[in-house]
Amino acid sequence: MNDKPHLSPSTINQYLRCSAQTMFKMEVGPKPPGIAFLYGRSYDDAINEDMGQKIDSHEDLPEDDVKDAFVTSWDKNKELTEFFAKDKPTEIREIGIKSIGQWTGEIAPTVQPSAVQKKLPIDFPSFDYNILQYADIITDDDRVIDNKTAARSISKNGDGSLLVPADHRLQLTMYGMGFGANYGKQPKSLGLDYAIKTKAPKFQRVSWEPNEEDKELALNLMVRVGKGIENNVFIPNRSSFMCNKRMCGWWRECQKMFGGKIKD
């Protein structure tokens, strides 16, 4: 890829959620993550530990080894995390250990990876940005899987099927486009494996098949977010559920620049 600036699904979704947050990330830099990020990163690191070696071995690691990978990542990164009074890190850590153990028994045996954290770039010659993105897992039968952690169960449609959130639909649509650009064919499926972060951990699995309208939406969002960044269009979204001191590390800068008061 050339030296053009890049966009990613996470940057586009962040801009749509709160463009001011995107500005602060670019101008101020990263802030200490919260407990949700610590949990998700530890979970991803544990999965990557197992799936990475399984590409060649075709066998999963013992459950205790995967649990140890979660603990190692948690303990390594906890000092970089900003905890709040309402957080319960010891309890959440234990939930994570239990959950990743269940993942080893329930989910891991159904996945044979061919690639882990696979780069799926897209180069648009007539666009000022490239797309830079990484798929969690690509299987040997061309399925793309993204691993997610969630605090509560995913909502369902009227027919009982899982309702994939709009930001996750965009992400999977872009992964599908990236797979096509890099592999010269379409993926067999695009899926999400949700690990629900409750005291009794559970998993929800869902596939998403974007149509041409979904792809058109993704392309339009890429263009408009890119133009918004170029034209310095950055507006705080104080109605976002993530607009609070626990979930936004740039709340101080936001209050100072735009006024108002960020809720606790």
PDB file of C-alpha atoms in Angstrom:
ATOM      1  CA  MET A   1       0.000   0.000   0.000  1.00  0.00           C
ATOM      2  CA  ASN A   2       1.134   3.566  -0.596  1.00  0.00           C
ATOM      3  CA  ASP A   3       1.698   6.295   1.959  1.00  0.00           C
ATOM      4  CA  LYS A   4      -1.840   7.696   1.927  1.00  0.00           C
ATOM      5  CA  PRO A   5      -3.510   8.084   5.333  1.00  0.00           C
ATOM      6  CA  HIS A   6      -5.784   5.246   6.286  1.00  0.00           C
ATOM      7  CA  LEU A   7      -9.180   4.630   7.805  1.00  0.00           C
ATOM      8  CA  SER A   8     -10.283   1.553   9.705  1.00  0.00           C
ATOM      9  CA  PRO A   9     -13.697   0.220  10.738  1.00  0.00           C
ATOM     10  CA  SER A  10     -13.006   1.306  14.323  1.00  0.00           C
ATOM     11  CA  THR A  11     -12.073   4.861  13.262  1.00  0.00           C
ATOM     12  CA  ILE A  12     -15.183   5.179  11.091  1.00  0.00           C
ATOM     13  CA  ASN A  13     -17.444   3.872  13.857  1.00  0.00           C
ATOM     14  CA  GLN A  14     -15.759   6.149  16.389  1.00  0.00           C
ATOM     15  CA  TYR A  15     -16.287   9.170  14.126  1.00  0.00           C
ATOM     16  CA  LEU A  16     -19.966   8.289  13.681  1.00  0.00           C
ATOM     17  CA  ARG A  17     -20.389   7.815  17.424  1.00  0.00           C
ATOM     18  CA  CYS A  18     -18.530  10.989  18.403  1.00  0.00           C
ATOM     19  CA  SER A  19     -16.353  12.800  15.885  1.00  0.00           C
ATOM     20  CA  ALA A  20     -14.839  14.957  18.641  1.00  0.00           C
ATOM     21  CA  GLN A  21     -13.393  11.791  20.159  1.00  0.00           C
ATOM     22  CA  THR A  22     -11.679  11.062  16.841  1.00  0.00           C
ATOM     23  CA  MET A  23     -10.181  14.558  16.867  1.00  0.00           C
ATOM     24  CA  PHE A  24      -8.867  14.226  20.420  1.00  0.00           C
ATOM     25  CA  LYS A  25      -7.352  10.830  19.636  1.00  0.00           C
ATOM     26  CA  MET A  26      -5.472  12.346  16.687  1.00  0.00           C
ATOM     27  CA  GLU A  27      -4.410  15.597  18.389  1.00  0.00           C
ATOM     28  CA  VAL A  28      -3.981  14.610  22.053  1.00  0.00           C
ATOM     29  CA  GLY A  29      -3.100  10.960  21.580  1.00  0.00           C
ATOM     30  CA  PRO A  30      -4.323   7.785  23.276  1.00  0.00           C
ATOM     31  CA  LYS A  31      -5.571   7.849  26.840  1.00  0.00           C
ATOM     32  CA  PRO A  32      -5.340   5.097  29.473  1.00  0.00           C
ATOM     33  CA  PRO A  33      -7.991   2.495  28.623  1.00  0.00           C
ATOM     34  CA  GLY A  34     -10.739   1.434  30.991  1.00  0.00           C
ATOM     35  CA  ILE A  35     -11.629  -1.953  32.393  1.00  0.00           C
ATOM     36  CA  ALA A  36     -13.763  -2.946  29.378  1.00  0.00           C
ATOM     37  CA  PHE A  37     -10.750  -2.536  27.080  1.00  0.00           C
ATOM     38  CA  LEU A  38      -8.532  -4.455  29.515  1.00  0.00           C
ATOM     39  CA  TYR A  39     -11.016  -7.330  29.553  1.00  0.00           C
ATOM     40  CA  GLY A  40     -11.397  -7.373  25.773  1.00  0.00           C
ATOM     41  CA  ARG A  41      -7.657  -7.207  25.143  1.00  0.00           C
ATOM     42  CA  SER A  42      -6.944 -10.010  27.602  1.00  0.00           C
ATOM     43  CA  TYR A  43      -9.636 -12.106  25.950  1.00  0.00           C
ATOM     44  CA  ASP A  44      -8.246 -11.446  22.469  1.00  0.00           C
ATOM     45  CA  ASP A  45      -4.701 -12.229  23.565  1.00  0.00           C
ATOM     46  CA  ALA A  46      -5.807 -15.571  25.008  1.00  0.00           C
ATOM     47  CA  ILE A  47      -7.693 -16.497  21.826  1.00  0.00           C
ATOM     48  CA  ASN A  48      -4.745 -15.442  19.668  1.00  0.00           C
ATOM     49  CA  GLU A  49      -2.429 -17.609  21.769  1.00  0.00           C
ATOM     50  CA  ASP A  50      -4.531 -20.679  21.015  1.00  0.00           C
ATOM     51  CA  MET A  51      -5.551 -19.924  17.438  1.00  0.00           C
ATOM     52  CA  GLY A  52      -2.073 -18.789  16.385  1.00  0.00           C
ATOM     53  CA  GLN A  53      -0.462 -22.130  17.162  1.00  0.00           C
ATOM     54  CA  LYS A  54      -3.476 -24.082  15.881  1.00  0.00           C
ATOM     55  CA  ILE A  55      -2.803 -22.934  12.292  1.00  0.00           C
ATOM     56  CA  ASP A  56      -0.053 -25.547  12.081  1.00  0.00           C
ATOM     57  CA  SER A  57      -0.833 -27.911  14.962  1.00  0.00           C
ATOM     58  CA  HIS A  58      -4.563 -28.311  14.219  1.00  0.00           C
ATOM     59  CA  GLU A  59      -4.986 -28.876  17.949  1.00  0.00           C
ATOM     60  CA  ASP A  60      -6.139 -26.534  20.700  1.00  0.00           C
ATOM     61  CA  LEU A  61      -3.992 -25.732  23.699  1.00  0.00           C
ATOM     62  CA  PRO A  62      -5.024 -27.211  27.044  1.00  0.00           C
ATOM     63  CA  GLU A  63      -7.664 -25.117  28.817  1.00  0.00           C
ATOM     64  CA  ASP A  64      -5.262 -24.093  31.582  1.00  0.00           C
ATOM     65  CA  ASP A  65      -2.779 -22.742  29.036  1.00  0.00           C
ATOM     66  CA  VAL A  66      -5.436 -20.533  27.455  1.00  0.00           C
ATOM     67  CA  LYS A  67      -6.535 -19.332  30.897  1.00  0.00           C
ATOM     68  CA  ASP A  68      -2.894 -18.555  31.714  1.00  0.00           C
ATOM     69  CA  ALA A  69      -2.671 -16.450  28.543  1.00  0.00           C
ATOM     70  CA  PHE A  70      -5.682 -14.414  29.694  1.00  0.00           C
ATOM     71  CA  VAL A  71      -4.165 -13.889  33.160  1.00  0.00           C
ATOM     72  CA  THR A  72      -0.749 -12.983  31.726  1.00  0.00           C
ATOM     73  CA  SER A  73      -2.255 -10.326  29.467  1.00  0.00           C
ATOM     74  CA  TRP A  74      -4.471  -8.952  32.261  1.00  0.00           C
ATOM     75  CA  ASP A  75      -1.633  -8.700  34.763  1.00  0.00           C
ATOM     76  CA  LYS A  76       0.676  -7.143  32.173  1.00  0.00           C
ATOM     77  CA  ASN A  77      -1.758  -4.411  31.156  1.00  0.00           C
ATOM     78  CA  LYS A  78      -3.647  -3.661  34.371  1.00  0.00           C
ATOM     79  CA  GLU A  79      -1.117  -1.018  35.447  1.00  0.00           C
ATOM     80  CA  LEU A  80      -1.862   0.887  32.238  1.00  0.00           C
ATOM     81  CA  THR A  81      -5.610   0.840  32.919  1.00  0.00           C
ATOM     82  CA  GLU A  82      -7.658   3.595  34.524  1.00  0.00           C
ATOM     83  CA  PHE A  83     -10.034   2.051  37.057  1.00  0.00           C
ATOM     84  CA  PHE A  84     -13.075   3.787  38.528  1.00  0.00           C
ATOM     85  CA  ALA A  85     -14.868   3.326  41.838  1.00  0.00           C
ATOM     86  CA  LYS A  86     -17.688   1.312  40.242  1.00  0.00           C
ATOM     87  CA  ASP A  87     -15.275  -1.118  38.599  1.00  0.00           C
ATOM     88  CA  LYS A  88     -14.783  -4.554  40.096  1.00  0.00           C
ATOM     89  CA  PRO A  89     -11.492  -5.706  38.580  1.00  0.00           C
ATOM     90  CA  THR A  90     -11.042  -8.810  40.725  1.00  0.00           C
ATOM     91  CA  GLU A  91     -14.548 -10.038  39.949  1.00  0.00           C
ATOM     92  CA  ILE A  92     -14.278  -9.215  36.252  1.00  0.00           C
ATOM     93  CA  ARG A  93     -10.903 -10.947  36.026  1.00  0.00           C
ATOM     94  CA  GLU A  94     -12.386 -14.140  37.460  1.00  0.00           C
ATOM     95  CA  ILE A  95     -15.324 -13.956  35.049  1.00  0.00           C
ATOM     96  CA  GLY A  96     -12.833 -13.668  32.206  1.00  0.00           C
ATOM     97  CA  ILE A  97     -10.860 -16.692  33.352  1.00  0.00           C
ATOM     98  CA  LYS A  98     -14.052 -18.756  33.591  1.00  0.00           C
ATOM     99  CA  SER A  99     -15.320 -17.503  30.230  1.00  0.00           C
ATOM    100  CA  ILE A 100     -12.117 -18.194  28.308  1.00  0.00           C
ATOM    101  CA  GLY A 101     -12.114 -21.664  29.806  1.00  0.00           C
ATOM    102  CA  GLN A 102     -15.604 -22.245  28.431  1.00  0.00           C
ATOM    103  CA  TRP A 103     -14.522 -20.810  25.083  1.00  0.00           C
ATOM    104  CA  THR A 104     -11.763 -23.418  24.938  1.00  0.00           C
ATOM    105  CA  GLY A 105     -14.304 -26.204  25.332  1.00  0.00           C
ATOM    106  CA  GLU A 106     -17.251 -24.841  23.338  1.00  0.00           C
ATOM    107  CA  ILE A 107     -15.983 -22.539  20.592  1.00  0.00           C
ATOM    108  CA  ALA A 108     -12.332 -23.343  19.900  1.00  0.00           C
ATOM    109  CA  PRO A 109     -12.942 -26.937  18.689  1.00  0.00           C
ATOM    110  CA  THR A 110     -15.261 -25.608  15.956  1.00  0.00           C
ATOM    111  CA  VAL A 111     -12.642 -23.261  14.468  1.00  0.00           C
ATOM    112  CA  GLN A 112      -9.664 -24.236  12.336  1.00  0.00           C
ATOM    113  CA  PRO A 113      -7.768 -21.022  11.513  1.00  0.00           C
ATOM    114  CA  SER A 114      -5.664 -20.399   8.445  1.00  0.00           C
ATOM    115  CA  ALA A 115      -4.755 -16.876   9.634  1.00  0.00           C
ATOM    116  CA  VAL A 116      -4.981 -14.894  12.875  1.00  0.00           C
ATOM    117  CA  GLN A 117      -5.061 -11.097  13.016  1.00  0.00           C
ATOM    118  CA  LYS A 118      -4.980 -11.097   9.238  1.00  0.00           C
ATOM    119  CA  LYS A 119      -4.336  -7.760   7.562  1.00  0.00           C
ATOM    120  CA  LEU A 120      -7.034  -7.012   4.960  1.00  0.00           C
ATOM    121  CA  PRO A 121      -6.061  -3.659   3.406  1.00  0.00           C
ATOM    122  CA  ILE A 122      -7.994  -2.006   0.609  1.00  0.00           C
ATOM    123  CA  ASP A 123      -6.385   0.483  -1.775  1.00  0.00           C
ATOM    124  CA  PHE A 124      -8.755   2.894  -3.500  1.00  0.00           C
ATOM    125  CA  PRO A 125      -6.744   4.712  -6.239  1.00  0.00           C
ATOM    126  CA  SER A 126      -9.284   7.550  -6.547  1.00  0.00           C
ATOM    127  CA  PHE A 127      -9.800   7.999  -2.778  1.00  0.00           C
ATOM    128  CA  ASP A 128      -7.590  10.031  -0.451  1.00  0.00           C
ATOM    129  CA  TYR A 129      -7.530   7.253   2.150  1.00  0.00           C
ATOM    130  CA  ASN A 130      -6.696   3.569   2.202  1.00  0.00           C
ATOM    131  CA  ILE A 131      -8.480   1.072   4.417  1.00  0.00           C
ATOM    132  CA  LEU A 132      -6.352  -0.684   7.012  1.00  0.00           C
ATOM    133  CA  GLN A 133      -8.041  -3.436   9.005  1.00  0.00           C
ATOM    134  CA  TYR A 134      -7.272  -6.751  10.691  1.00  0.00           C
ATOM    135  CA  ALA A 135      -9.625  -9.720  10.880  1.00  0.00           C
ATOM    136  CA  ASP A 136      -9.392 -11.712  14.106  1.00  0.00           C
ATOM    137  CA  ILE A 137      -9.611 -15.116  12.427  1.00  0.00           C
ATOM    138  CA  ILE A 138      -9.858 -16.477   8.905  1.00  0.00           C
ATOM    139  CA  THR A 139     -10.651 -20.177   8.843  1.00  0.00           C
ATOM    140  CA  ASP A 140      -9.382 -22.806   6.451  1.00  0.00           C
ATOM    141  CA  ASP A 141     -12.822 -22.847   4.796  1.00  0.00           C
ATOM    142  CA  ASP A 142     -12.768 -19.066   4.200  1.00  0.00           C
ATOM    143  CA  ARG A 143     -14.955 -17.899   7.065  1.00  0.00           C
ATOM    144  CA  VAL A 144     -14.099 -14.560   8.664  1.00  0.00           C
ATOM    145  CA  ILE A 145     -14.691 -14.471  12.426  1.00  0.00           C
ATOM    146  CA  ASP A 146     -14.525 -11.470  14.722  1.00  0.00           C
ATOM    147  CA  ASN A 147     -14.414 -12.051  18.480  1.00  0.00           C
ATOM    148  CA  LYS A 148     -16.363  -9.670  20.691  1.00  0.00           C
ATOM    149  CA  THR A 149     -16.985  -9.308  24.412  1.00  0.00           C
ATOM    150  CA  ALA A 150     -20.251  -7.786  25.608  1.00  0.00           C
ATOM    151  CA  ALA A 151     -21.677  -6.900  28.998  1.00  0.00           C
ATOM    152  CA  ARG A 152     -25.141  -8.223  28.135  1.00  0.00           C
ATOM    153  CA  SER A 153     -26.823 -10.536  25.679  1.00  0.00           C
ATOM    154  CA  ILE A 154     -27.265  -9.410  22.085  1.00  0.00           C
ATOM    155  CA  SER A 155     -30.835  -8.391  21.202  1.00  0.00           C
ATOM    156  CA  LYS A 156     -32.954 -10.565  18.950  1.00  0.00           C
ATOM    157  CA  ASN A 157     -35.133  -9.921  15.927  1.00  0.00           C
ATOM    158  CA  GLY A 158     -38.794 -10.830  15.922  1.00  0.00           C
ATOM    159  CA  ASP A 159     -37.975 -14.236  14.423  1.00  0.00           C
ATOM    160  CA  GLY A 160     -35.538 -15.013  17.238  1.00  0.00           C
ATOM    161  CA  SER A 161     -32.360 -14.427  15.229  1.00  0.00           C
ATOM    162  CA  LEU A 162     -29.659 -12.222  16.710  1.00  0.00           C
ATOM    163  CA  LEU A 163     -29.765  -8.533  15.814  1.00  0.00           C
ATOM    164  CA  VAL A 164     -26.268  -7.554  14.697  1.00  0.00           C
ATOM    165  CA  PRO A 165     -25.588  -3.941  15.787  1.00  0.00           C
ATOM    166  CA  ALA A 166     -25.061  -1.416  12.991  1.00  0.00           C
ATOM    167  CA  ASP A 167     -21.410  -0.772  13.887  1.00  0.00           C
ATOM    168  CA  HIS A 168     -20.663  -4.495  13.775  1.00  0.00           C
ATOM    169  CA  ARG A 169     -22.485  -4.850  10.444  1.00  0.00           C
ATOM    170  CA  LEU A 170     -20.273  -2.112   9.014  1.00  0.00           C
ATOM    171  CA  GLN A 171     -17.166  -3.817  10.343  1.00  0.00           C
ATOM    172  CA  LEU A 172     -18.093  -7.184   8.842  1.00  0.00           C
ATOM    173  CA  THR A 173     -19.054  -5.569   5.535  1.00  0.00           C
ATOM    174  CA  MET A 174     -15.628  -3.936   5.333  1.00  0.00           C
ATOM    175  CA  TYR A 175     -13.923  -7.216   6.258  1.00  0.00           C
ATOM    176  CA  GLY A 176     -15.800  -8.899   3.409  1.00  0.00           C
ATOM    177  CA  MET A 177     -14.656  -6.210   0.996  1.00  0.00           C
ATOM    178  CA  GLY A 178     -11.088  -6.555   2.278  1.00  0.00           C
ATOM    179  CA  PHE A 179     -11.198 -10.334   1.931  1.00  0.00           C
ATOM    180  CA  GLY A 180     -12.323  -9.983  -1.672  1.00  0.00           C
ATOM    181  CA  ALA A 181      -9.601  -7.438  -2.431  1.00  0.00           C
ATOM    182  CA  ASN A 182      -6.848  -9.651  -0.979  1.00  0.00           C
ATOM    183  CA  TYR A 183      -8.017 -13.172  -1.797  1.00  0.00           C
ATOM    184  CA  GLY A 184      -9.740 -12.559  -5.122  1.00  0.00           C
ATOM    185  CA  LYS A 185     -12.936 -14.255  -3.958  1.00  0.00           C
ATOM    186  CA  GLN A 186     -15.730 -13.754  -1.466  1.00  0.00           C
ATOM    187  CA  PRO A 187     -15.603 -15.234   2.032  1.00  0.00           C
ATOM    188  CA  LYS A 188     -17.833 -18.202   2.762  1.00  0.00           C
ATOM    189  CA  SER A 189     -19.327 -16.284   5.685  1.00  0.00           C
ATOM    190  CA  LEU A 190     -18.748 -13.310   7.984  1.00  0.00           C
ATOM    191  CA  GLY A 191     -19.373 -14.047  11.628  1.00  0.00           C
ATOM    192  CA  LEU A 192     -19.256 -12.717  15.162  1.00  0.00           C
ATOM    193  CA  ASP A 193     -18.549 -14.767  18.258  1.00  0.00           C
ATOM    194  CA  TYR A 194     -19.848 -12.845  21.273  1.00  0.00           C
ATOM    195  CA  ALA A 195     -18.602 -13.734  24.754  1.00  0.00           C
ATOM    196  CA  ILE A 196     -21.199 -12.363  27.173  1.00  0.00           C
ATOM    197  CA  LYS A 197     -19.517 -10.986  30.284  1.00  0.00           C
ATOM    198  CA  THR A 198     -21.916 -12.211  32.985  1.00  0.00           C
ATOM    199  CA  LYS A 199     -21.297 -14.178  36.173  1.00  0.00           C
ATOM    200  CA  ALA A 200     -22.441 -17.251  34.271  1.00  0.00           C
ATOM    201  CA  PRO A 201     -20.592 -16.631  30.987  1.00  0.00           C
ATOM    202  CA  LYS A 202     -22.234 -17.622  27.715  1.00  0.00           C
ATOM    203  CA  PHE A 203     -21.648 -17.274  23.987  1.00  0.00           C
ATOM    204  CA  GLN A 204     -23.743 -16.051  21.097  1.00  0.00           C
ATOM    205  CA  ARG A 205     -22.690 -16.730  17.497  1.00  0.00           C
ATOM    206  CA  VAL A 206     -24.100 -14.967  14.467  1.00  0.00           C
ATOM    207  CA  SER A 207     -23.325 -14.645  10.765  1.00  0.00           C
ATOM    208  CA  TRP A 208     -23.897 -11.570   8.637  1.00  0.00           C
ATOM    209  CA  GLU A 209     -24.187 -11.542   4.856  1.00  0.00           C
ATOM    210  CA  PRO A 210     -23.984  -7.992   3.482  1.00  0.00           C
ATOM    211  CA  ASN A 211     -25.891  -7.167   0.320  1.00  0.00           C
ATOM    212  CA  GLU A 212     -25.071  -4.535  -2.292  1.00  0.00           C
ATOM    213  CA  GLU A 213     -26.865  -1.839  -0.278  1.00  0.00           C
ATOM    214  CA  ASP A 214     -24.682  -2.619   2.740  1.00  0.00           C
ATOM    215  CA  LYS A 215     -21.564  -2.304   0.597  1.00  0.00           C
ATOM    216  CA  GLU A 216     -22.821   0.979  -0.840  1.00  0.00           C
ATOM    217  CA  LEU A 217     -23.389   2.296   2.678  1.00  0.00           C
ATOM    218  CA  ALA A 218     -19.883   1.269   3.718  1.00  0.00           C
ATOM    219  CA  LEU A 219     -18.328   3.029   0.725  1.00  0.00           C
ATOM    220  CA  ASN A 220     -20.339   6.187   1.355  1.00  0.00           C
ATOM    221  CA  LEU A 221     -19.373   6.237   5.027  1.00  0.00           C
ATOM    222  CA  MET A 222     -15.698   5.834   4.144  1.00  0.00           C
ATOM    223  CA  VAL A 223     -15.886   8.833   1.811  1.00  0.00           C
ATOM    224  CA  ARG A 224     -17.889  11.060   4.128  1.00  0.00           C
ATOM    225  CA  VAL A 225     -15.888  10.277   7.243  1.00  0.00           C
ATOM    226  CA  GLY A 226     -12.686  10.904   5.283  1.00  0.00           C
ATOM    227  CA  LYS A 227     -13.996  14.266   4.092  1.00  0.00           C
ATOM    228  CA  GLY A 228     -15.187  15.131   7.583  1.00  0.00           C
ATOM    229  CA  ILE A 229     -11.711  14.560   8.991  1.00  0.00           C
ATOM    230  CA  GLU A 230     -10.064  16.513   6.151  1.00  0.00           C
ATOM    231  CA  ASN A 231     -12.421  19.462   6.716  1.00  0.00           C
ATOM    232  CA  ASN A 232     -12.024  19.404  10.493  1.00  0.00           C
ATOM    233  CA  VAL A 233     -15.677  18.620  11.133  1.00  0.00           C
ATOM    234  CA  PHE A 234     -15.587  17.430  14.731  1.00  0.00           C
ATOM    235  CA  ILE A 235     -18.673  17.632  16.945  1.00  0.00           C
ATOM    236  CA  PRO A 236     -19.157  16.128  20.419  1.00  0.00           C
ATOM    237  CA  ASN A 237     -22.062  13.732  20.787  1.00  0.00           C
ATOM    238  CA  ARG A 238     -23.198  14.297  24.349  1.00  0.00           C
ATOM    239  CA  SER A 239     -26.212  12.016  23.810  1.00  0.00           C
ATOM    240  CA  SER A 240     -24.006   8.969  23.149  1.00  0.00           C
ATOM    241  CA  PHE A 241     -24.190   6.220  25.757  1.00  0.00           C
ATOM    242  CA  MET A 242     -20.390   6.316  25.767  1.00  0.00           C
ATOM    243  CA  CYS A 243     -20.256  10.013  26.675  1.00  0.00           C
ATOM    244  CA  ASN A 244     -19.179   9.681  30.308  1.00  0.00           C
ATOM    245  CA  LYS A 245     -15.976   9.828  32.295  1.00  0.00           C
ATOM    246  CA  ARG A 246     -15.619   6.047  32.511  1.00  0.00           C
ATOM    247  CA  MET A 247     -15.872   5.423  28.772  1.00  0.00           C
ATOM    248  CA  CYS A 248     -14.097   8.446  27.294  1.00  0.00           C
ATOM    249  CA  GLY A 249     -10.566   9.311  28.317  1.00  0.00           C
ATOM    250  CA  TRP A 250     -10.777  12.703  26.587  1.00  0.00           C
ATOM    251  CA  TRP A 251     -13.668  14.052  28.685  1.00  0.00           C
ATOM    252  CA  ARG A 252     -11.502  16.768  30.261  1.00  0.00           C
ATOM    253  CA  GLU A 253     -10.382  18.092  26.876  1.00  0.00           C
ATOM    254  CA  CYS A 254     -13.965  17.902  25.610  1.00  0.00           C
ATOM    255  CA  GLN A 255     -15.342  19.933  28.509  1.00  0.00           C
ATOM    256  CA  LYS A 256     -12.599  22.508  28.121  1.00  0.00           C
ATOM    257  CA  MET A 257     -13.079  22.941  24.364  1.00  0.00           C
ATOM    258  CA  PHE A 258     -16.838  22.632  24.007  1.00  0.00           C
ATOM    259  CA  GLY A 259     -18.179  23.476  27.475  1.00  0.00           C
ATOM    260  CA  GLY A 260     -20.960  21.711  29.308  1.00  0.00           C
ATOM    261  CA  LYS A 261     -20.393  18.915  31.790  1.00  0.00           C
ATOM    262  CA  ILE A 262     -19.572  15.269  31.129  1.00  0.00           C
ATOM    263  CA  LYS A 263     -21.492  12.901  33.369  1.00  0.00           C
ATOM    264  CA  ASP A 264     -19.740  10.497  35.687  1.00  0.00           C
TER     265      ASP A 264
END
